[in-house]
Coordinates of C-alpha atoms and ligand atoms in Angstrom, one line a residue:
X1 CA -10.8 -2.4 -6.3
X2 CA -8.6 0.7 -5.9
X3 CA -5.1 0.0 -4.7
X4 CA -3.3 1.8 -2.0
X5 CA 0.4 2.2 -1.0
X6 CA -0.1 1.0 2.5
X7 CA -2.1 -2.1 1.7
X8 CA -0.7 -3.2 -1.7
X9 CA 2.7 -1.6 -2.5
X10 CA 4.6 -1.1 0.7
X11 CA 4.4 -4.9 1.5
X12 CA 6.1 -5.6 -1.9
X13 CA 9.4 -4.1 -0.7
X14 CA 11.6 -6.3 1.6
X15 CA 14.0 -4.9 4.3
X16 CA 16.7 -5.8 1.9
X17 CA 15.2 -3.7 -0.9
X18 CA 14.7 -0.8 1.5
X19 CA 18.2 -0.9 2.9
X20 CA 19.8 -1.5 -0.5
X21 CA 18.0 1.5 -2.1
X22 CA 18.4 3.9 0.8
X23 CA 21.3 5.7 -1.0
X24 CA 18.9 6.6 -3.8
X25 CA 15.5 7.0 -2.2
X26 CA 13.4 5.4 0.5
X27 CA 11.2 2.6 -0.7
X28 CA 9.3 2.6 2.6
X29 CA 8.2 6.2 2.1
X30 CA 4.9 6.9 0.3
X31 CA 6.0 10.3 -0.9
X32 CA 9.4 9.1 -2.3
X33 CA 7.9 6.0 -4.1
X34 CA 5.2 8.2 -5.5
X35 CA 7.8 10.8 -6.7
X36 CA 9.8 8.0 -8.4
X37 CA 6.9 5.8 -9.5
X38 CA 7.6 6.1 -13.3
X39 CA 11.3 5.2 -13.0
X40 CA 10.6 2.4 -10.5
X41 CA 8.0 1.0 -12.9
X42 CA 10.7 1.1 -15.6
X43 CA 13.4 -0.6 -13.5
X44 CA 11.2 -3.4 -12.2
X45 CA 10.8 -4.2 -16.0
X46 CA 14.5 -3.8 -16.6
X47 CA 14.0 -0.6 -18.6
X48 CA 16.6 2.2 -18.2
X49 CA 19.1 0.1 -16.3
X50 CA 19.6 -3.2 -14.5
X51 CA 16.4 -5.0 -13.5
X52 CA 15.3 -4.2 -9.9
X53 CA 15.4 -5.9 -7.5
X54 CA 18.8 -7.5 -8.6
X55 CA 19.1 -11.2 -8.8
X56 CA 20.9 -13.1 -5.9
X57 CA 23.2 -12.6 -4.1
X58 CA 22.5 -8.9 -4.3
X59 CA 18.7 -9.0 -4.2
X60 CA 15.8 -11.3 -4.4
X61 CA 15.5 -11.1 -8.2
X62 CA 13.0 -9.7 -10.6
X63 CA 9.3 -9.6 -9.7
X64 CA 6.8 -12.0 -11.2
X65 CA 4.5 -10.3 -13.8
X66 CA 1.6 -10.2 -11.3
X67 CA 3.5 -7.9 -9.0
X68 CA 4.6 -5.7 -11.9
X69 CA 0.9 -5.5 -12.9
X70 CA -0.1 -4.5 -9.4
X71 CA 2.4 -1.7 -9.3
X72 CA 1.1 -0.5 -12.7
X73 CA -2.4 -0.6 -11.4
X74 CA -1.4 1.5 -8.4
X75 CA 0.2 4.1 -10.7
X76 CA -3.0 4.0 -13.0
X77 CA -5.1 4.5 -9.9
X78 CA -3.2 7.8 -9.2
X79 CA -0.8 6.4 -6.5
X80 CA -3.3 6.5 -3.6
X81 CA -1.7 6.5 -0.1
Ligands
LIG101 C1 14.1 4.2 -10.1 C2 14.2 2.9 -9.6 C3 15.5 2.3 -9.3 C4 16.8 2.6 -9.6 C5 17.3 3.8 -10.5 C6 17.7 1.7 -8.9 C7 19.1 1.7 -8.9 C8 19.9 0.9 -8.2 C9 21.3 1.0 -8.2 C10 22.1 2.0 -9.1 C11 21.8 0.0 -7.4 C12 23.2 -0.3 -7.1 C13 23.8 -1.2 -8.1 C14 25.2 -1.5 -7.9 O1 25.8 -1.1 -6.9 O2 25.8 -2.1 -8.8 C15 20.7 -0.7 -6.8 C16 20.7 -1.7 -5.9 C17 19.6 -2.4 -5.5 N1 18.3 -2.1 -5.7 FE1 17.6 -0.7 -6.9 N2 16.9 0.8 -8.1 C18 15.6 1.2 -8.4 C19 14.5 0.5 -7.8 C20 14.5 -0.5 -7.0 C21 13.4 -1.3 -6.5 C22 12.0 -0.9 -6.9 C23 13.8 -2.3 -5.7 C24 13.1 -3.3 -5.0 C25 11.9 -3.7 -5.4 C26 15.3 -2.2 -5.7 C27 16.2 -3.1 -5.0 C28 17.5 -3.0 -5.0 C29 18.4 -3.9 -4.2 C30 17.9 -5.0 -3.3 C31 19.7 -3.5 -4.5 C32 21.0 -4.2 -4.0 C33 21.6 -3.3 -2.9 C34 22.9 -4.0 -2.4 O3 23.7 -4.4 -3.2 O4 23.1 -4.0 -1.2 N3 15.7 -1.2 -6.5 N4 19.5 -0.1 -7.4

């Protein structure tokens, strides 16, 4: 199954994630998540800086591996909308 931003990726980001990251880029925006996909994939694995999302109380904590794998699959699929 091919993934899509709307069905698979957008629902992974909470309101808190979106608000917290707005100063950098908009996690609710397909174009912006696509543009930053490589660095997002790094940061959800704790590569290149603090792991995202941050642990409580600032965020909901690192994603389980299954979500990280889903994000990787979406990138491998070519970031479909
Ligand atoms: C390129 C990818 C990313 C970079 C470079 C990045 C960077 C940052 C930085 C610099 C902060 C502020 C840290 C501080 O003030 O000490 C932050 C906060 C945060 N980020 Fe990210 N982030 C990335 C991706 C993400 C993703 C994918 C999520 C969610 C899945 C996320 C969720 C959050 C949350 C919830 C906060 C806390 C905001 C707050 O304190 O109100 N970030 N991020």
